[in-house]
PDB file of C-alpha atoms in Angstrom:
ATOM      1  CA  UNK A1099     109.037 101.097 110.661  1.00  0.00           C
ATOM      2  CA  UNK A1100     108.378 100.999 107.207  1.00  0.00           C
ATOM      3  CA  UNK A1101     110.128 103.065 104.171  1.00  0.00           C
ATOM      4  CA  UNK A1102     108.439 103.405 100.605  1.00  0.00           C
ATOM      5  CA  UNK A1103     110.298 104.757  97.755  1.00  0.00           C
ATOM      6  CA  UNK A1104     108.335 105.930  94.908  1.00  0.00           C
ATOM      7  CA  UNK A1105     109.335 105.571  90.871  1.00  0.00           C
ATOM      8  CA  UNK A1106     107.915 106.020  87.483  1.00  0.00           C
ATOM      9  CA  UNK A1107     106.200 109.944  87.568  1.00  0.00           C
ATOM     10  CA  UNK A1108     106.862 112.318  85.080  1.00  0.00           C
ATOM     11  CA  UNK A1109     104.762 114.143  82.342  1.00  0.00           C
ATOM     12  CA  UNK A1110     103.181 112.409  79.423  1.00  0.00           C
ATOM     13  CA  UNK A1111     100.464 113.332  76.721  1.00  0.00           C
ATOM     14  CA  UNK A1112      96.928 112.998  76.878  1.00  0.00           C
ATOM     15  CA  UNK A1113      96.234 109.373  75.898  1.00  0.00           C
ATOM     16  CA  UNK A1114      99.703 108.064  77.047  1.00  0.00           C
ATOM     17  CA  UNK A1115     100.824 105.587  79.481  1.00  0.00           C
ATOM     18  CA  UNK A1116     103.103 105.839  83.004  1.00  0.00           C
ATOM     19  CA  UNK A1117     103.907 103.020  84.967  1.00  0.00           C
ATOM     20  CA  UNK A1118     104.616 103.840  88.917  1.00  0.00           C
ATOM     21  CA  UNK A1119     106.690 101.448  91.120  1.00  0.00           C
ATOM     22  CA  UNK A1120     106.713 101.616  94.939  1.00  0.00           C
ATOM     23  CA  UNK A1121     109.240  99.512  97.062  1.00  0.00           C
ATOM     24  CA  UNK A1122     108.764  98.757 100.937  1.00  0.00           C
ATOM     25  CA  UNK A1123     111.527  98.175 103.666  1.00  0.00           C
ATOM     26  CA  UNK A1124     111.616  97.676 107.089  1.00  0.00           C
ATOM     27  CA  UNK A1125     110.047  95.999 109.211  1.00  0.00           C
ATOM     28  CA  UNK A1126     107.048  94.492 107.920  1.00  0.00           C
ATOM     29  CA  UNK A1127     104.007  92.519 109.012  1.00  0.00           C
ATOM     30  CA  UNK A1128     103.416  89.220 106.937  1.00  0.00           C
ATOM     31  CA  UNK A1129      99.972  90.641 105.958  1.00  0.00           C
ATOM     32  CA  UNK A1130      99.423  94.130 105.026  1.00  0.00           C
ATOM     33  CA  UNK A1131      97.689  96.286 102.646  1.00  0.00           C
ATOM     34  CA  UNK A1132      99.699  98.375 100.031  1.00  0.00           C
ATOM     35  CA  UNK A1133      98.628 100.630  96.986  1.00  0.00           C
ATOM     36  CA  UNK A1134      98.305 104.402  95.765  1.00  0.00           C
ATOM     37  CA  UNK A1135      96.533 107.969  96.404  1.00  0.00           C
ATOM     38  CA  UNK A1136      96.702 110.917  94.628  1.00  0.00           C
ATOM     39  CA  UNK A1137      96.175 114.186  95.161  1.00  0.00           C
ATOM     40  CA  UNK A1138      95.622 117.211  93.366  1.00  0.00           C
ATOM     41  CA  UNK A1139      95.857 121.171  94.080  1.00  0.00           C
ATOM     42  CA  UNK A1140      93.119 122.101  96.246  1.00  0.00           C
ATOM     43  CA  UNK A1141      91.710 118.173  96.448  1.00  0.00           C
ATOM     44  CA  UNK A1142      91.778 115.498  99.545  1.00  0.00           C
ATOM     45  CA  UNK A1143      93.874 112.638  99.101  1.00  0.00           C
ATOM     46  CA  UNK A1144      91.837 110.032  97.124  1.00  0.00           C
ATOM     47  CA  UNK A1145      91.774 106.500  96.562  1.00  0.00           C
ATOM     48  CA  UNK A1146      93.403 105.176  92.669  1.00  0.00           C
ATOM     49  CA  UNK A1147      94.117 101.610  93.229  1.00  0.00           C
ATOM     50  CA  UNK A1148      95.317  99.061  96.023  1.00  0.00           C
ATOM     51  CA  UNK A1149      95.665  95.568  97.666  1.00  0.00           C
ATOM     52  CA  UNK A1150      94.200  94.609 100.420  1.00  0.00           C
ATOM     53  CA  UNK A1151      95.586  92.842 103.437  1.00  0.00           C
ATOM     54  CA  UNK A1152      93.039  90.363 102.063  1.00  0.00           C
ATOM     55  CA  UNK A1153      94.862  90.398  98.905  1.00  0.00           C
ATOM     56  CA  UNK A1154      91.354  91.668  96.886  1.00  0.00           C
ATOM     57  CA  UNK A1155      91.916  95.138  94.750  1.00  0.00           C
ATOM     58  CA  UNK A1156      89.953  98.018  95.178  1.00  0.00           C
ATOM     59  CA  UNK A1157      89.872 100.755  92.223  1.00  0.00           C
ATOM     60  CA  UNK A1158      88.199 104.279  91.823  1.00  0.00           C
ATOM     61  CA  UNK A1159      85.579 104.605  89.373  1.00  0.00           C
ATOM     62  CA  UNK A1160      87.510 107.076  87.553  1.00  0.00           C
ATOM     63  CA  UNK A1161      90.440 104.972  86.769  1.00  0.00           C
ATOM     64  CA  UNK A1162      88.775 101.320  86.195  1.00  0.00           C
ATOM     65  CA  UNK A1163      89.468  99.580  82.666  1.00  0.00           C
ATOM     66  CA  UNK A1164      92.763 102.048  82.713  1.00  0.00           C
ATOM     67  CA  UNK A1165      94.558 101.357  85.620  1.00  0.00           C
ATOM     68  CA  UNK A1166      96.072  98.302  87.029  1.00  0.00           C
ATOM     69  CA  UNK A1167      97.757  97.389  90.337  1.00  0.00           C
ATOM     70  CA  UNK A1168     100.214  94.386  90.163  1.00  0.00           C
ATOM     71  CA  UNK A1169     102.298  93.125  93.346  1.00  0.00           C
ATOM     72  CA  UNK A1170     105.558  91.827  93.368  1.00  0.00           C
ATOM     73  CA  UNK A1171     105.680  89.820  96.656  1.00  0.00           C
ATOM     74  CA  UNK A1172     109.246  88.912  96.703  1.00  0.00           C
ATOM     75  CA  UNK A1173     110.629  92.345  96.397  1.00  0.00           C
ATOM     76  CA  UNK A1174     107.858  93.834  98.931  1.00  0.00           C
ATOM     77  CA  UNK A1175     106.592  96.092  95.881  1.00  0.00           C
ATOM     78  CA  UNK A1176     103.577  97.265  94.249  1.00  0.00           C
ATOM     79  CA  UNK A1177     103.194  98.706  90.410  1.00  0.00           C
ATOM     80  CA  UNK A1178     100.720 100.868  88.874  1.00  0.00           C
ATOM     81  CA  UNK A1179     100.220 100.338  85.532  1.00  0.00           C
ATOM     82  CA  UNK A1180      98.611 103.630  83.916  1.00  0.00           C
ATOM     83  CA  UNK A1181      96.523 103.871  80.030  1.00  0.00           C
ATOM     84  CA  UNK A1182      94.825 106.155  78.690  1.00  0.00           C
ATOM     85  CA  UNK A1183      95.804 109.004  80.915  1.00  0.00           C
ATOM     86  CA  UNK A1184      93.968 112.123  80.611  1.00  0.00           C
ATOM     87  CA  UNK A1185      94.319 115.428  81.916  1.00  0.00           C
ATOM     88  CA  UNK A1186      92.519 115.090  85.383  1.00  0.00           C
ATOM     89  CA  UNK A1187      94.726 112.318  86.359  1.00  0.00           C
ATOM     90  CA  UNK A1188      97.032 114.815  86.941  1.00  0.00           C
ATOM     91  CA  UNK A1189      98.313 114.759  90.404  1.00  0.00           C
ATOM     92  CA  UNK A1190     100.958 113.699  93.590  1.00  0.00           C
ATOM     93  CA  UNK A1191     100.955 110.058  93.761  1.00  0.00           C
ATOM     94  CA  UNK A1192     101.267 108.693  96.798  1.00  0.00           C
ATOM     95  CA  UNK A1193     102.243 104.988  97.696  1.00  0.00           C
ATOM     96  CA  UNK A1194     100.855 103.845 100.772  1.00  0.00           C
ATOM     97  CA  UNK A1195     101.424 100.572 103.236  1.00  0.00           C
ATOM     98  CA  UNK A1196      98.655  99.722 106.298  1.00  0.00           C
ATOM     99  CA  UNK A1197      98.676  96.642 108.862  1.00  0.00           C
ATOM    100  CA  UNK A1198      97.735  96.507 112.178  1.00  0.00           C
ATOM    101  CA  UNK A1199      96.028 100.086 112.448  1.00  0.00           C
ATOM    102  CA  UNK A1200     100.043 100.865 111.291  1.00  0.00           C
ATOM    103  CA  UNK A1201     100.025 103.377 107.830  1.00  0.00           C
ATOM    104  CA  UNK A1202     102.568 104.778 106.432  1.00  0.00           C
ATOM    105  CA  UNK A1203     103.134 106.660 102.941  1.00  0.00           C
ATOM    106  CA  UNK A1204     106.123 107.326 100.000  1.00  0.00           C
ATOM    107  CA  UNK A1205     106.862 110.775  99.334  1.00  0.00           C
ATOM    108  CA  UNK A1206     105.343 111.309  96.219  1.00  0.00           C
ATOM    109  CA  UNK A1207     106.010 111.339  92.532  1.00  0.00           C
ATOM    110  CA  UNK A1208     104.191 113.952  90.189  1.00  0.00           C
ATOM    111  CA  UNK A1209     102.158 112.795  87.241  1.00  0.00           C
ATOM    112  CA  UNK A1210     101.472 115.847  85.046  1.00  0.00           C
ATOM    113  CA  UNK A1211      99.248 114.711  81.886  1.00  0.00           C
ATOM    114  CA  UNK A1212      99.198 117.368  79.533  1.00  0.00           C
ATOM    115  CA  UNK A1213      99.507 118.403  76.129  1.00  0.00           C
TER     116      UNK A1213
END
């Protein structure tokens, strides 16, 4: 199995930044896929930003030219840099890890943008 610990939520202004970390341990593959969901109050789980086991990123629309994923390979980690957050970003952020038809996810960290 695989364990993902979440950093970096919290609550920030309109227009601020937020930088989310995600760890994995266990037992990995050699080749996965790893990256981040959110979701907000009364919304399905959505794509923001991820790897994949290809090693190509895949963004929303919403978040391009704001967000960026970085990968740390030697610690088994994934970041998510956040700009220019506004107040519809607001939402659980979920780190997530898939190989071999295998997925598993963090536990969450809030990002409340508001003024």
């Amino acid at each position: 199995q695989v364990q993902l610990v979440e950093s970096g939520g919290g609550l920030v202004q309109p227009g601020g930044s937020l930088r989310l970390s995600c760890a994995a341990s266990g037992s990995m593959f050699s080749i996965y896929g790893m990256g981040w969901y959110r979701q907000a109050p009364g919304n399905q789980r959505e794509l923001v930003a991820a790897f994949t086991s290809g090693g190509s990123t895949k963004y929303a629309d919403s978040v391009k030219g704001r967000f960026t994923i970085s990968r740390d390979n030697a610690k088994n980690a994934v970041h998510l840099q956040m700009n220019s957050l506004k107040p519809e970003d607001t939402a659980v952020y979920y780190c997530n890890y898939v190989a071999r038809g295998y997925t598993t996810w963090g536990q969450g960290t809030q990002v409340t943008v508001s003024s």
